[in-house]
C-alpha cells in the first residue's frame, strides 16, 4: 500500500503564494503518476494538476494554468504544487493522489489519497 501525507496549506491573501507538498511512503515503486484534486461546486473532487512519476509530462486544469506548477522529487518520494497568484476561488481542501496506472484527470482512476490540506485565500 501507499500512504500520502499533504502539507503546506494555510491562509494567504489574494495574489500570494503557497507550496503544497505530498510525501509518499510504502510501496511507492508501484506509483506511475501523481496529481492534485480539490472539491468544487457540483463536483466531489476537481482535477488540478498531474505529473508522470517517470517522465516530465505535466497537465493542468484550465483554471490554474500559468499560476500553478506541479513538480516532483523522486529521491524524496515527494510531489509539490507551487501555487502563485492565488485567488479567493482557489480556496479549498487540496488532496494528493497517486495512480498505479497511467496519468489521468479522473479521480476515480487514482488508487491512493491523502487526507487533504486546507488552503484559504482571502481578499
JSON list of C-alpha atoms in Angstrom, two decimals:
[
{"chain": "A", "resi": 1, "resn": "UNK", "atom": "CA", "xyz": [0.00, 0.00, 0.00]},
{"chain": "A", "resi": 2, "resn": "UNK", "atom": "CA", "xyz": [0.95, 3.63, -0.46]},
{"chain": "A", "resi": 3, "resn": "UNK", "atom": "CA", "xyz": [0.40, 6.35, 2.11]},
{"chain": "A", "resi": 4, "resn": "UNK", "atom": "CA", "xyz": [0.25, 10.02, 1.17]},
{"chain": "A", "resi": 5, "resn": "UNK", "atom": "CA", "xyz": [0.63, 12.95, 3.53]},
{"chain": "A", "resi": 6, "resn": "UNK", "atom": "CA", "xyz": [0.00, 16.52, 2.39]},
{"chain": "A", "resi": 7, "resn": "UNK", "atom": "CA", "xyz": [1.40, 19.64, 3.99]},
{"chain": "A", "resi": 8, "resn": "UNK", "atom": "CA", "xyz": [1.94, 23.31, 3.24]},
{"chain": "A", "resi": 9, "resn": "UNK", "atom": "CA", "xyz": [-1.61, 24.59, 3.33]},
{"chain": "A", "resi": 10, "resn": "UNK", "atom": "CA", "xyz": [-2.57, 27.72, 5.17]},
{"chain": "A", "resi": 11, "resn": "UNK", "atom": "CA", "xyz": [-4.04, 31.19, 4.95]},
{"chain": "A", "resi": 12, "resn": "UNK", "atom": "CA", "xyz": [-2.79, 33.57, 2.29]},
{"chain": "A", "resi": 13, "resn": "UNK", "atom": "CA", "xyz": [-4.01, 36.80, 0.78]},
{"chain": "A", "resi": 14, "resn": "UNK", "atom": "CA", "xyz": [-5.10, 37.05, -2.83]},
{"chain": "A", "resi": 15, "resn": "UNK", "atom": "CA", "xyz": [-2.06, 37.31, -5.08]},
{"chain": "A", "resi": 16, "resn": "UNK", "atom": "CA", "xyz": [0.12, 35.42, -2.64]},
{"chain": "A", "resi": 17, "resn": "UNK", "atom": "CA", "xyz": [1.78, 32.04, -2.95]},
{"chain": "A", "resi": 18, "resn": "UNK", "atom": "CA", "xyz": [1.88, 28.67, -1.25]},
{"chain": "A", "resi": 19, "resn": "UNK", "atom": "CA", "xyz": [3.75, 25.46, -1.92]},
{"chain": "A", "resi": 20, "resn": "UNK", "atom": "CA", "xyz": [2.00, 22.23, -1.12]},
{"chain": "A", "resi": 21, "resn": "UNK", "atom": "CA", "xyz": [3.94, 19.04, -0.52]},
{"chain": "A", "resi": 22, "resn": "UNK", "atom": "CA", "xyz": [2.82, 15.44, -0.71]},
{"chain": "A", "resi": 23, "resn": "UNK", "atom": "CA", "xyz": [5.15, 12.82, 0.73]},
{"chain": "A", "resi": 24, "resn": "UNK", "atom": "CA", "xyz": [4.60, 9.19, -0.20]},
{"chain": "A", "resi": 25, "resn": "UNK", "atom": "CA", "xyz": [5.60, 6.13, 1.76]},
{"chain": "A", "resi": 26, "resn": "UNK", "atom": "CA", "xyz": [5.07, 2.40, 1.44]},
{"chain": "A", "resi": 27, "resn": "UNK", "atom": "CA", "xyz": [5.21, 0.61, -1.90]},
{"chain": "A", "resi": 28, "resn": "UNK", "atom": "CA", "xyz": [5.96, 3.73, -3.89]},
{"chain": "A", "resi": 29, "resn": "UNK", "atom": "CA", "xyz": [7.60, 1.76, -6.71]},
{"chain": "A", "resi": 30, "resn": "UNK", "atom": "CA", "xyz": [4.10, 0.89, -7.89]},
{"chain": "A", "resi": 31, "resn": "UNK", "atom": "CA", "xyz": [3.16, 4.54, -8.45]},
{"chain": "A", "resi": 32, "resn": "UNK", "atom": "CA", "xyz": [3.23, 5.84, -12.02]},
{"chain": "A", "resi": 33, "resn": "UNK", "atom": "CA", "xyz": [1.50, 9.19, -11.68]},
{"chain": "A", "resi": 34, "resn": "UNK", "atom": "CA", "xyz": [0.76, 11.77, -9.01]},
{"chain": "A", "resi": 35, "resn": "UNK", "atom": "CA", "xyz": [-1.83, 14.52, -9.00]},
{"chain": "A", "resi": 36, "resn": "UNK", "atom": "CA", "xyz": [-3.73, 17.12, -7.02]},
{"chain": "A", "resi": 37, "resn": "UNK", "atom": "CA", "xyz": [-7.51, 17.46, -6.70]},
{"chain": "A", "resi": 38, "resn": "UNK", "atom": "CA", "xyz": [-9.82, 19.85, -4.93]},
{"chain": "A", "resi": 39, "resn": "UNK", "atom": "CA", "xyz": [-13.58, 19.91, -4.34]},
{"chain": "A", "resi": 40, "resn": "UNK", "atom": "CA", "xyz": [-15.66, 22.37, -6.32]},
{"chain": "A", "resi": 41, "resn": "UNK", "atom": "CA", "xyz": [-19.37, 23.18, -6.76]},
{"chain": "A", "resi": 42, "resn": "UNK", "atom": "CA", "xyz": [-21.11, 20.23, -8.34]},
{"chain": "A", "resi": 43, "resn": "UNK", "atom": "CA", "xyz": [-18.05, 18.01, -8.07]},
{"chain": "A", "resi": 44, "resn": "UNK", "atom": "CA", "xyz": [-16.67, 15.92, -5.27]},
{"chain": "A", "resi": 45, "resn": "UNK", "atom": "CA", "xyz": [-13.12, 16.37, -6.47]},
{"chain": "A", "resi": 46, "resn": "UNK", "atom": "CA", "xyz": [-11.92, 18.51, -9.36]},
{"chain": "A", "resi": 47, "resn": "UNK", "atom": "CA", "xyz": [-8.67, 17.85, -11.17]},
{"chain": "A", "resi": 48, "resn": "UNK", "atom": "CA", "xyz": [-5.99, 20.48, -10.56]},
{"chain": "A", "resi": 49, "resn": "UNK", "atom": "CA", "xyz": [-2.66, 19.15, -11.83]},
{"chain": "A", "resi": 50, "resn": "UNK", "atom": "CA", "xyz": [-0.83, 15.90, -12.52]},
{"chain": "A", "resi": 51, "resn": "UNK", "atom": "CA", "xyz": [2.68, 14.68, -13.24]},
{"chain": "A", "resi": 52, "resn": "UNK", "atom": "CA", "xyz": [4.07, 11.40, -14.51]},
{"chain": "A", "resi": 53, "resn": "UNK", "atom": "CA", "xyz": [6.48, 9.89, -11.99]},
{"chain": "A", "resi": 54, "resn": "UNK", "atom": "CA", "xyz": [8.95, 8.57, -14.55]},
{"chain": "A", "resi": 55, "resn": "UNK", "atom": "CA", "xyz": [8.84, 11.41, -17.04]},
{"chain": "A", "resi": 56, "resn": "UNK", "atom": "CA", "xyz": [8.38, 15.12, -17.49]},
{"chain": "A", "resi": 57, "resn": "UNK", "atom": "CA", "xyz": [4.76, 15.18, -18.65]},
{"chain": "A", "resi": 58, "resn": "UNK", "atom": "CA", "xyz": [2.56, 17.54, -16.69]},
{"chain": "A", "resi": 59, "resn": "UNK", "atom": "CA", "xyz": [-1.10, 18.55, -17.06]},
{"chain": "A", "resi": 60, "resn": "UNK", "atom": "CA", "xyz": [-3.13, 21.37, -15.58]},
{"chain": "A", "resi": 61, "resn": "UNK", "atom": "CA", "xyz": [-6.73, 22.40, -15.26]},
{"chain": "A", "resi": 62, "resn": "UNK", "atom": "CA", "xyz": [-7.56, 25.47, -17.32]},
{"chain": "A", "resi": 63, "resn": "UNK", "atom": "CA", "xyz": [-8.37, 27.40, -14.15]},
{"chain": "A", "resi": 64, "resn": "UNK", "atom": "CA", "xyz": [-4.80, 27.12, -12.83]},
{"chain": "A", "resi": 65, "resn": "UNK", "atom": "CA", "xyz": [-2.67, 27.20, -15.98]},
{"chain": "A", "resi": 66, "resn": "UNK", "atom": "CA", "xyz": [0.04, 29.81, -15.73]},
{"chain": "A", "resi": 67, "resn": "UNK", "atom": "CA", "xyz": [-0.36, 30.09, -11.97]},
{"chain": "A", "resi": 68, "resn": "UNK", "atom": "CA", "xyz": [0.29, 26.61, -10.55]},
{"chain": "A", "resi": 69, "resn": "UNK", "atom": "CA", "xyz": [3.28, 24.36, -11.18]},
{"chain": "A", "resi": 70, "resn": "UNK", "atom": "CA", "xyz": [3.49, 20.69, -10.27]},
{"chain": "A", "resi": 71, "resn": "UNK", "atom": "CA", "xyz": [6.90, 19.09, -9.74]},
{"chain": "A", "resi": 72, "resn": "UNK", "atom": "CA", "xyz": [8.44, 16.03, -8.15]},
{"chain": "A", "resi": 73, "resn": "UNK", "atom": "CA", "xyz": [11.50, 14.82, -6.28]},
{"chain": "A", "resi": 74, "resn": "UNK", "atom": "CA", "xyz": [11.88, 11.10, -6.84]},
{"chain": "A", "resi": 75, "resn": "UNK", "atom": "CA", "xyz": [14.60, 10.71, -4.20]},
{"chain": "A", "resi": 76, "resn": "UNK", "atom": "CA", "xyz": [12.25, 12.11, -1.56]},
{"chain": "A", "resi": 77, "resn": "UNK", "atom": "CA", "xyz": [9.13, 10.43, -2.97]},
{"chain": "A", "resi": 78, "resn": "UNK", "atom": "CA", "xyz": [7.51, 13.83, -2.86]},
{"chain": "A", "resi": 79, "resn": "UNK", "atom": "CA", "xyz": [5.38, 15.84, -5.26]},
{"chain": "A", "resi": 80, "resn": "UNK", "atom": "CA", "xyz": [4.90, 19.59, -4.96]},
{"chain": "A", "resi": 81, "resn": "UNK", "atom": "CA", "xyz": [2.33, 22.08, -6.09]},
{"chain": "A", "resi": 82, "resn": "UNK", "atom": "CA", "xyz": [3.63, 25.62, -6.33]},
{"chain": "A", "resi": 83, "resn": "UNK", "atom": "CA", "xyz": [0.64, 27.94, -6.21]},
{"chain": "A", "resi": 84, "resn": "UNK", "atom": "CA", "xyz": [1.19, 31.52, -7.33]},
{"chain": "A", "resi": 85, "resn": "UNK", "atom": "CA", "xyz": [-1.18, 34.42, -7.92]},
{"chain": "A", "resi": 86, "resn": "UNK", "atom": "CA", "xyz": [-3.73, 32.78, -5.68]},
{"chain": "A", "resi": 87, "resn": "UNK", "atom": "CA", "xyz": [-7.36, 33.81, -5.97]},
{"chain": "A", "resi": 88, "resn": "UNK", "atom": "CA", "xyz": [-10.20, 33.50, -3.45]},
{"chain": "A", "resi": 89, "resn": "UNK", "atom": "CA", "xyz": [-11.80, 30.88, -5.69]},
{"chain": "A", "resi": 90, "resn": "UNK", "atom": "CA", "xyz": [-8.74, 28.69, -5.11]},
{"chain": "A", "resi": 91, "resn": "UNK", "atom": "CA", "xyz": [-9.86, 28.22, -1.51]},
{"chain": "A", "resi": 92, "resn": "UNK", "atom": "CA", "xyz": [-10.38, 24.50, -0.94]},
{"chain": "A", "resi": 93, "resn": "UNK", "atom": "CA", "xyz": [-9.06, 21.36, 0.66]},
{"chain": "A", "resi": 94, "resn": "UNK", "atom": "CA", "xyz": [-6.35, 20.09, -1.66]},
{"chain": "A", "resi": 95, "resn": "UNK", "atom": "CA", "xyz": [-5.86, 16.35, -1.97]},
{"chain": "A", "resi": 96, "resn": "UNK", "atom": "CA", "xyz": [-2.84, 14.48, -3.21]},
{"chain": "A", "resi": 97, "resn": "UNK", "atom": "CA", "xyz": [-3.46, 11.28, -5.15]},
{"chain": "A", "resi": 98, "resn": "UNK", "atom": "CA", "xyz": [-1.37, 8.53, -6.71]},
{"chain": "A", "resi": 99, "resn": "UNK", "atom": "CA", "xyz": [-2.12, 6.11, -9.51]},
{"chain": "A", "resi": 100, "resn": "UNK", "atom": "CA", "xyz": [-0.72, 2.69, -10.33]},
{"chain": "A", "resi": 101, "resn": "UNK", "atom": "CA", "xyz": [-1.76, 3.18, -13.92]},
{"chain": "A", "resi": 102, "resn": "UNK", "atom": "CA", "xyz": [-1.32, 5.97, -16.43]},
{"chain": "A", "resi": 103, "resn": "UNK", "atom": "CA", "xyz": [-1.76, 9.65, -15.76]},
{"chain": "A", "resi": 104, "resn": "UNK", "atom": "CA", "xyz": [-5.38, 10.79, -15.69]},
{"chain": "A", "resi": 105, "resn": "UNK", "atom": "CA", "xyz": [-7.56, 13.76, -14.78]},
{"chain": "A", "resi": 106, "resn": "UNK", "atom": "CA", "xyz": [-10.28, 11.47, -13.42]},
{"chain": "A", "resi": 107, "resn": "UNK", "atom": "CA", "xyz": [-10.33, 11.00, -9.66]},
{"chain": "A", "resi": 108, "resn": "UNK", "atom": "CA", "xyz": [-11.84, 7.54, -9.92]},
{"chain": "A", "resi": 109, "resn": "UNK", "atom": "CA", "xyz": [-8.72, 6.27, -11.68]},
{"chain": "A", "resi": 110, "resn": "UNK", "atom": "CA", "xyz": [-6.42, 7.08, -8.76]},
{"chain": "A", "resi": 111, "resn": "UNK", "atom": "CA", "xyz": [-5.68, 4.41, -6.19]},
{"chain": "A", "resi": 112, "resn": "UNK", "atom": "CA", "xyz": [-4.32, 6.27, -3.17]},
{"chain": "A", "resi": 113, "resn": "UNK", "atom": "CA", "xyz": [-5.36, 9.50, -1.49]},
{"chain": "A", "resi": 114, "resn": "UNK", "atom": "CA", "xyz": [-4.07, 11.73, 1.25]},
{"chain": "A", "resi": 115, "resn": "UNK", "atom": "CA", "xyz": [-6.19, 13.37, 3.93]},
{"chain": "A", "resi": 116, "resn": "UNK", "atom": "CA", "xyz": [-6.04, 16.82, 2.38]},
{"chain": "A", "resi": 117, "resn": "UNK", "atom": "CA", "xyz": [-4.53, 20.15, 3.31]},
{"chain": "A", "resi": 118, "resn": "UNK", "atom": "CA", "xyz": [-6.55, 23.34, 3.70]},
{"chain": "A", "resi": 119, "resn": "UNK", "atom": "CA", "xyz": [-5.84, 26.34, 1.50]},
{"chain": "A", "resi": 120, "resn": "UNK", "atom": "CA", "xyz": [-7.66, 29.57, 2.28]},
{"chain": "A", "resi": 121, "resn": "UNK", "atom": "CA", "xyz": [-7.22, 32.64, 0.10]},
{"chain": "A", "resi": 122, "resn": "UNK", "atom": "CA", "xyz": [-8.60, 35.87, 1.49]},
{"chain": "A", "resi": 123, "resn": "UNK", "atom": "CA", "xyz": [-9.37, 39.05, -0.41]}
]
